[in-house]
Coordinates of C-alpha atoms in Angstrom, one line a residue:
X1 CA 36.3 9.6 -150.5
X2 CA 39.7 10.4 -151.4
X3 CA 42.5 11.2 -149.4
X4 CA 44.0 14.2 -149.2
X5 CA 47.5 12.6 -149.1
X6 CA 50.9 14.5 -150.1
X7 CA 52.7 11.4 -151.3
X8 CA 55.5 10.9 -148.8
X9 CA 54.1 11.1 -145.7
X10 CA 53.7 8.8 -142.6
X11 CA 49.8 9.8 -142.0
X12 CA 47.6 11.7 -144.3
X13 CA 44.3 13.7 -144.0
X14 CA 41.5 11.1 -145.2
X15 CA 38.9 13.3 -144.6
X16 CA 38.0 16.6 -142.9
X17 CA 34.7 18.5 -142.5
X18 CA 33.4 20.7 -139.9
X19 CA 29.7 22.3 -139.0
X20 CA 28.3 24.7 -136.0
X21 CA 24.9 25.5 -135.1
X22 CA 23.5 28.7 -132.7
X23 CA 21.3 26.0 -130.6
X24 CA 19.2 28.5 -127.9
X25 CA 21.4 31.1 -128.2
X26 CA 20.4 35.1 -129.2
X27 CA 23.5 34.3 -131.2
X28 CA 26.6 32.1 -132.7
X29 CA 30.0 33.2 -131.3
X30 CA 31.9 30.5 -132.2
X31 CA 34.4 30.0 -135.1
X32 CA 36.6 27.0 -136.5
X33 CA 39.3 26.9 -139.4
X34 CA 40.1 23.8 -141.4
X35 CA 43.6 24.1 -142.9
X36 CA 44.6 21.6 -145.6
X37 CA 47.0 21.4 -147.9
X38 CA 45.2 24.1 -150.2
X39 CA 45.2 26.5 -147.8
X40 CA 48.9 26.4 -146.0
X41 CA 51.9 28.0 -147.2
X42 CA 53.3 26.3 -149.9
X43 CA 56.5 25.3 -148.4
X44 CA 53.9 23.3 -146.2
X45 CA 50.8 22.2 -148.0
X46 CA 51.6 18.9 -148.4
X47 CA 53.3 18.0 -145.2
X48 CA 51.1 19.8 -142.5
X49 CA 47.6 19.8 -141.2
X50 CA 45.8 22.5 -139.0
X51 CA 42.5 22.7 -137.6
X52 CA 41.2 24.9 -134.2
X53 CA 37.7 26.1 -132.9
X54 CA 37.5 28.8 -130.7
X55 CA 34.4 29.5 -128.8
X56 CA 33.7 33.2 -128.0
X57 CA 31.2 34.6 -125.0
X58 CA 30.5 38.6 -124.7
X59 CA 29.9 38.5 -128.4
X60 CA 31.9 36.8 -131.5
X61 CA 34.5 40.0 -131.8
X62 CA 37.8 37.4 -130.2
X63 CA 36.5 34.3 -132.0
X64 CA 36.5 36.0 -135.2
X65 CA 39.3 37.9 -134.9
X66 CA 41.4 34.5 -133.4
X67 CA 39.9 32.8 -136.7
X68 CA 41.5 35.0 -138.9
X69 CA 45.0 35.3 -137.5
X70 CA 46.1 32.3 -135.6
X71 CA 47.2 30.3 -138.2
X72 CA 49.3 32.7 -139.9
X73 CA 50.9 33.5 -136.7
X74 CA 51.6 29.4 -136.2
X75 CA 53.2 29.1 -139.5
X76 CA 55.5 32.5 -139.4
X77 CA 57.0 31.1 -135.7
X78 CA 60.7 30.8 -135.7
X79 CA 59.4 27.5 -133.5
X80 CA 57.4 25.9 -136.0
X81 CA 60.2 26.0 -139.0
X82 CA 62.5 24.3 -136.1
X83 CA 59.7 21.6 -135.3
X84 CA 59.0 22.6 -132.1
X85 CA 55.4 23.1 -132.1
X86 CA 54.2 23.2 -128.7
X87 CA 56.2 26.8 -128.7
X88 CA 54.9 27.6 -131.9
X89 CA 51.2 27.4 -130.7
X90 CA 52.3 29.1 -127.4
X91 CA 53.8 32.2 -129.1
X92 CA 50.6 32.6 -131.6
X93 CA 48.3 32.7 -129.1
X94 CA 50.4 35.0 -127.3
X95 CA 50.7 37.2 -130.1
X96 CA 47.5 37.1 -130.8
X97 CA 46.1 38.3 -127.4
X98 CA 48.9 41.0 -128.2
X99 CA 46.9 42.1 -131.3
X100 CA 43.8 42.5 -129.1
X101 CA 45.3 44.7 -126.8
X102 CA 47.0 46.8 -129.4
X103 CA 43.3 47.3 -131.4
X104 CA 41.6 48.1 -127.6
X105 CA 44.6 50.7 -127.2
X106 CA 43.4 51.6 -131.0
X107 CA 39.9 52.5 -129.7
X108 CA 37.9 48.4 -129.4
X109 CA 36.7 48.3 -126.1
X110 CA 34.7 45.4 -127.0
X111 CA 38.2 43.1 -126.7
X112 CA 37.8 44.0 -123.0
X113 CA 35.0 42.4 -122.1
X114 CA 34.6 39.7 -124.8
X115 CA 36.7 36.5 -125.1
X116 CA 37.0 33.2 -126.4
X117 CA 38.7 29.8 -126.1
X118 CA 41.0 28.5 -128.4
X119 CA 41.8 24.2 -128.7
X120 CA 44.0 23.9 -131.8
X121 CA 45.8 20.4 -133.5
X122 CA 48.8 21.1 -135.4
X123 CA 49.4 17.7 -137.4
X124 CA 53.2 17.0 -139.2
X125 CA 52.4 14.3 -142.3
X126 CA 55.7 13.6 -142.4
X127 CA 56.4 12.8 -139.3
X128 CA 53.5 11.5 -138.1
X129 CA 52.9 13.9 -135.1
X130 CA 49.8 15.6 -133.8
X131 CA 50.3 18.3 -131.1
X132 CA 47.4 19.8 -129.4
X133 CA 46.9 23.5 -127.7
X134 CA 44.8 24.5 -126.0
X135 CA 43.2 27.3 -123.4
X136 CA 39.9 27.7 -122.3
X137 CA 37.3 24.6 -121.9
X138 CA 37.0 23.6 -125.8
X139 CA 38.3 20.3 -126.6
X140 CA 40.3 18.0 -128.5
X141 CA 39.5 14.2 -128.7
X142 CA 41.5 11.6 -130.7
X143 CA 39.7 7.8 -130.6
X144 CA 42.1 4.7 -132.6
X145 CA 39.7 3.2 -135.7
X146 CA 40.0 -0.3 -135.4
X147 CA 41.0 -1.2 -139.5
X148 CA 38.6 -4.3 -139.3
X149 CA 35.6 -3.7 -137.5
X150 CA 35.5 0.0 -137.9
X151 CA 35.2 0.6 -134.5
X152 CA 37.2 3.2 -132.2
X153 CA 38.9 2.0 -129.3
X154 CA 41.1 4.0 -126.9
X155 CA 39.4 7.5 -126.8
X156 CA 42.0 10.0 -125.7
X157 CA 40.9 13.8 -124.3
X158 CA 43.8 15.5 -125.4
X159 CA 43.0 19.2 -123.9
X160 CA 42.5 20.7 -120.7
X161 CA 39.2 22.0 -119.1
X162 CA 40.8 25.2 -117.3
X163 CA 38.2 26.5 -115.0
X164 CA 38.8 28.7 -111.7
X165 CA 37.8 25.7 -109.1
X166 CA 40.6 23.2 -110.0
X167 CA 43.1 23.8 -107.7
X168 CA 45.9 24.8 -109.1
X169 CA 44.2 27.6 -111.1
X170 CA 42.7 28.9 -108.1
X171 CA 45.8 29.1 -106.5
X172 CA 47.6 30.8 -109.3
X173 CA 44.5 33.3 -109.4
X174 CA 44.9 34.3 -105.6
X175 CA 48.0 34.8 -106.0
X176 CA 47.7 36.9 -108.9
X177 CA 45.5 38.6 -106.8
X178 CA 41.9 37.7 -108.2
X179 CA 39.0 36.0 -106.1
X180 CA 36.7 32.9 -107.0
X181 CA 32.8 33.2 -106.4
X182 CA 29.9 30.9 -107.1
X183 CA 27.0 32.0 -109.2
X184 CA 24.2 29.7 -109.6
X185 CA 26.3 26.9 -108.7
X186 CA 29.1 27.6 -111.4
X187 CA 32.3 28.9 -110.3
X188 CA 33.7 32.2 -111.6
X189 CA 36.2 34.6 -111.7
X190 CA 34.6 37.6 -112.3
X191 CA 31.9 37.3 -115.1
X192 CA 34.0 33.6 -116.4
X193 CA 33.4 30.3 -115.5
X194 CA 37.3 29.6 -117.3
X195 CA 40.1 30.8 -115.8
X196 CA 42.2 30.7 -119.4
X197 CA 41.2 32.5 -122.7
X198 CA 42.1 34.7 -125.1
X199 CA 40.6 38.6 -124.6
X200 CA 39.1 39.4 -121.9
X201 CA 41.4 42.2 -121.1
X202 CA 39.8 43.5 -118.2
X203 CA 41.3 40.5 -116.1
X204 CA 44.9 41.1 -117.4
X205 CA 47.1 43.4 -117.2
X206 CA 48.0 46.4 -117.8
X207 CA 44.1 46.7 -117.5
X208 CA 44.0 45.1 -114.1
X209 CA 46.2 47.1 -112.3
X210 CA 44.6 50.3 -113.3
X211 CA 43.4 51.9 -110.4
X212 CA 42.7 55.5 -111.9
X213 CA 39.4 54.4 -113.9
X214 CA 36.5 52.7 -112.5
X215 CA 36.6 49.5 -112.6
X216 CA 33.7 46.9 -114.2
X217 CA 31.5 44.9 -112.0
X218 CA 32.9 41.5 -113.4
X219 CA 36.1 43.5 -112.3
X220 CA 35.3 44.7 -108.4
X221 CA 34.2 40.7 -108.1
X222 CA 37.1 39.3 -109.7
X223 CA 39.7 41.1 -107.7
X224 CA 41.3 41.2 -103.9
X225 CA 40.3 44.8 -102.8
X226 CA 44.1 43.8 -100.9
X227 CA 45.9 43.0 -103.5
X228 CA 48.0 45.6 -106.1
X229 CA 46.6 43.2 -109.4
X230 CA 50.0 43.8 -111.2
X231 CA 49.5 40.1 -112.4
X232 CA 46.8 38.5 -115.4
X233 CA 43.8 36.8 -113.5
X234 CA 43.1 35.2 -116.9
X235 CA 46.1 33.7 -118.6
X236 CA 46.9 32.5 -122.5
X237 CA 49.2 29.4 -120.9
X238 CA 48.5 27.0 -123.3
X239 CA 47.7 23.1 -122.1
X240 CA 49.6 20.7 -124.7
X241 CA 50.1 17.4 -125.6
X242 CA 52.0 15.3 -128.3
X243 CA 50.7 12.1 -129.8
X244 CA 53.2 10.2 -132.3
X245 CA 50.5 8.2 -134.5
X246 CA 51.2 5.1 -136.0
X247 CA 51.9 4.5 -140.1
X248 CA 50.1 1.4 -139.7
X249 CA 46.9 2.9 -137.7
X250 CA 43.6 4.9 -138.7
X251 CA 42.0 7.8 -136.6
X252 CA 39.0 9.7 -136.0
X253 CA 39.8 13.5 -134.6
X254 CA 37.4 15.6 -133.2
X255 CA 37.4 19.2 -132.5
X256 CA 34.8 20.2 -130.1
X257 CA 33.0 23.4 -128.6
X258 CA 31.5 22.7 -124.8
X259 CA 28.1 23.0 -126.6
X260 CA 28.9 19.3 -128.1
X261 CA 31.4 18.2 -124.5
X262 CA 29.1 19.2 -121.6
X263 CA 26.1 17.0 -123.0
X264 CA 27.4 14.2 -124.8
X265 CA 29.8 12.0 -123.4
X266 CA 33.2 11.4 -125.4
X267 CA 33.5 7.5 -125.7
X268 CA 29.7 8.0 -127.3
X269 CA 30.7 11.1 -129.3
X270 CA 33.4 9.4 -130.6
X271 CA 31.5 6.1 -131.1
X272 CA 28.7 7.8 -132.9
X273 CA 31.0 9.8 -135.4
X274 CA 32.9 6.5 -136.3
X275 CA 29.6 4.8 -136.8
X276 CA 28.0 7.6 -139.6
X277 CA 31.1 7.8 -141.0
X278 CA 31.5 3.7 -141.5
X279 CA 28.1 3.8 -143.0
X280 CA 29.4 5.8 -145.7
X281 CA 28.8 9.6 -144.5
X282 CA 31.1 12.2 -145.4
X283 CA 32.7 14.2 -143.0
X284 CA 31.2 17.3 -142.9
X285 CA 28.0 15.2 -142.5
X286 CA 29.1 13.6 -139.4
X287 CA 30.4 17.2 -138.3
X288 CA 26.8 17.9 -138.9
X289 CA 25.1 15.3 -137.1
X290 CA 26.6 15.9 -133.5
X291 CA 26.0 19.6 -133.7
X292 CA 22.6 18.7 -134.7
X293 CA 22.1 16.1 -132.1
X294 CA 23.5 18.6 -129.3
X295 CA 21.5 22.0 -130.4
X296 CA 18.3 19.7 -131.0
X297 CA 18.4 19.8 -127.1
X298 CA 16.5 22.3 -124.9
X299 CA 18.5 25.5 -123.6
X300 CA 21.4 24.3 -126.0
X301 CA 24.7 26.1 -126.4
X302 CA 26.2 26.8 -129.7
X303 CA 27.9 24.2 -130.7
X304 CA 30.9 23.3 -133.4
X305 CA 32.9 20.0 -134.3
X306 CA 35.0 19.7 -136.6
X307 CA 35.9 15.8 -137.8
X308 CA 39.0 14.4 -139.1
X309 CA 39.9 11.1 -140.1
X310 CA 43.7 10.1 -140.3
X311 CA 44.9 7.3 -141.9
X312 CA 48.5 5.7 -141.4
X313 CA 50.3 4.9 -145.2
X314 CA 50.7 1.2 -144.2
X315 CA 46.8 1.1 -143.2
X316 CA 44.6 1.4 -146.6
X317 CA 41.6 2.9 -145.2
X318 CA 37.8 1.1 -145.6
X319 CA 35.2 3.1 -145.7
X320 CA 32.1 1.6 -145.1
X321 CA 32.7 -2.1 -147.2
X322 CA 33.2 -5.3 -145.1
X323 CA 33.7 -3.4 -142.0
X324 CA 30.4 -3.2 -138.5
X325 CA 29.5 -0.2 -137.8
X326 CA 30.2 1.1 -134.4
X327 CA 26.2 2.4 -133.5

């Protein structure tokens, strides 16, 4: 498997594949984009890496829509061309949620009641640096690949699970004006059991604070009777996080829908993925076999991973050869 190097760069791309599956869904709402260095700008196709998945519920319409814009809105951020790329992912998937509300004002109603999350890595060859954003409750897991044995060690979740019962988001929703139920044991704010994402306009303002029209259901639950709602009750503050990687290490990366999180465990996720992929799979194939192994399940969720390897210059990657697998 070759790598997908750029010559002068601290860590490159190994390999990258991704896969999704419907599971026992009426349908598949969620997306994923694989950026290499055939598909960035050129001023950046050999020194950058970018890879998301975004998980849509009330239909696919924000997913979608998030697939095709967020990464040009990354790479033309004043932020990113400085290096700071926390901002960078902060003002896309502000702008974004901009372009959402400026089609509903065009005539989509669908972006007010439909949503999605959004967990993207944003990798810097050159530098060596991964940086992670994220909102909603899809995730982000980096494991260390042991050059020898093949085995991972040191599994990392990298993202946020932002759901209305921790305590600081239910806090900041009361405030805001909002109110927290239960629903069959799951917590909600309004018709959402996240309490971060990008639609779902109905929750933020100006939509909130409209009090000429009649409001939705998931609206008259989600909001203090009280309160003047001048304030988002669902918010695009991004989680982040900033991982220097080593020149002389190897990685596995996965990007992960809560289809794939909520039933298997990470360390086992991780483990497994390691384990096809030292026996010699590719890796959409291993990308493949977790969503398999999660929609194969009764009442499954869709489900997406994406898996990239990273290997460190000074580490010459082994694939397979000499080294145990990890399952």
């Amino acid at each position: 498997m070759e790598s997908l190097a750029g010559g002068s760069n601290a860590v490159d791309v190994f390999a990258v594949g991704g896969a999704n599956g419907q599971g026992s869904r009426p349908s598949q709402e969620d997306h994923y984009i694989i950026h290499t260095s055939g598909d960035l700008p050129s001023e950046y196709k050999d020194t950058h890496a970018l890879f998301a998945v975004f998980d849509g519920h009330g239909g696919e319409i924000v997913s979608k829509h998030a697939k095709t814009h967020i990464a040009d809105l990354i790479f033309s951020s004043p932020s990113f061309k400085s290096g700071n790329y926390e901002d960078a992912i902060q003002e896309a998937i502000n702008k974004e949620d901009e372009l959402l509300l400026k089609e509903f004002q065009q005539g989509e109603n669908a972006y007010a009641l439909a949503g999605s999350t959004a967990s993207i890595a944003l990798l810097d060859l050159k530098r060596g640096v991964l940086v992670v954003g994220n909102v909603g409750d899809s995730h982000i897991i980096l494991a260390e690949r042991d050059s020898g044995s093949g085995h991972v060690r040191g599994v990392d979740r990298l993202t946020t699970s932002h759901k209305p019962e921790n305590p600081e988001e239910k806090e900041r929703i009361e405030q805001a004006g909002g109110q927290i139920h239960e629903q069959h044991a799951i917590t909600r704010i309004g018709s959402l059991n996240m309490s971060r994402a990008l639609g779902d306009l109905q929750y933020k303002t100006p939509l909130i604070a409209i009090t000429s029209v009649d409001q939705t259901d998931a609206q008259e639950v989600a909001t203090n009777e009280h309160s003047s709602h001048t304030e988002d009750l669902i918010t695009v503050q991004i989680s982040s996080r900033r991982v220097e990687l080593g020149k002389d290490k190897q990685y596995m990366l996965a990007l992960t829908t809560d289809g794939i999180t909520n039933v298997i465990d990470d360390n086992k996720l991780m483990s497994n993925m390691m384990g096809l992929f030292n026996r010699g799979g590719n890796a959409e194939q291993v990308a493949g076999a977790m969503v398999n192994e999660a929609t194969g399940r009764p009442q499954s969720d869709n489900s997406t991973c994406v898996a990239v390897v990273l290997n460190g210059v000074d580490a010459p990657f082994n694939q397979g050869e000499g080294v145990e697998t990890a399952i």
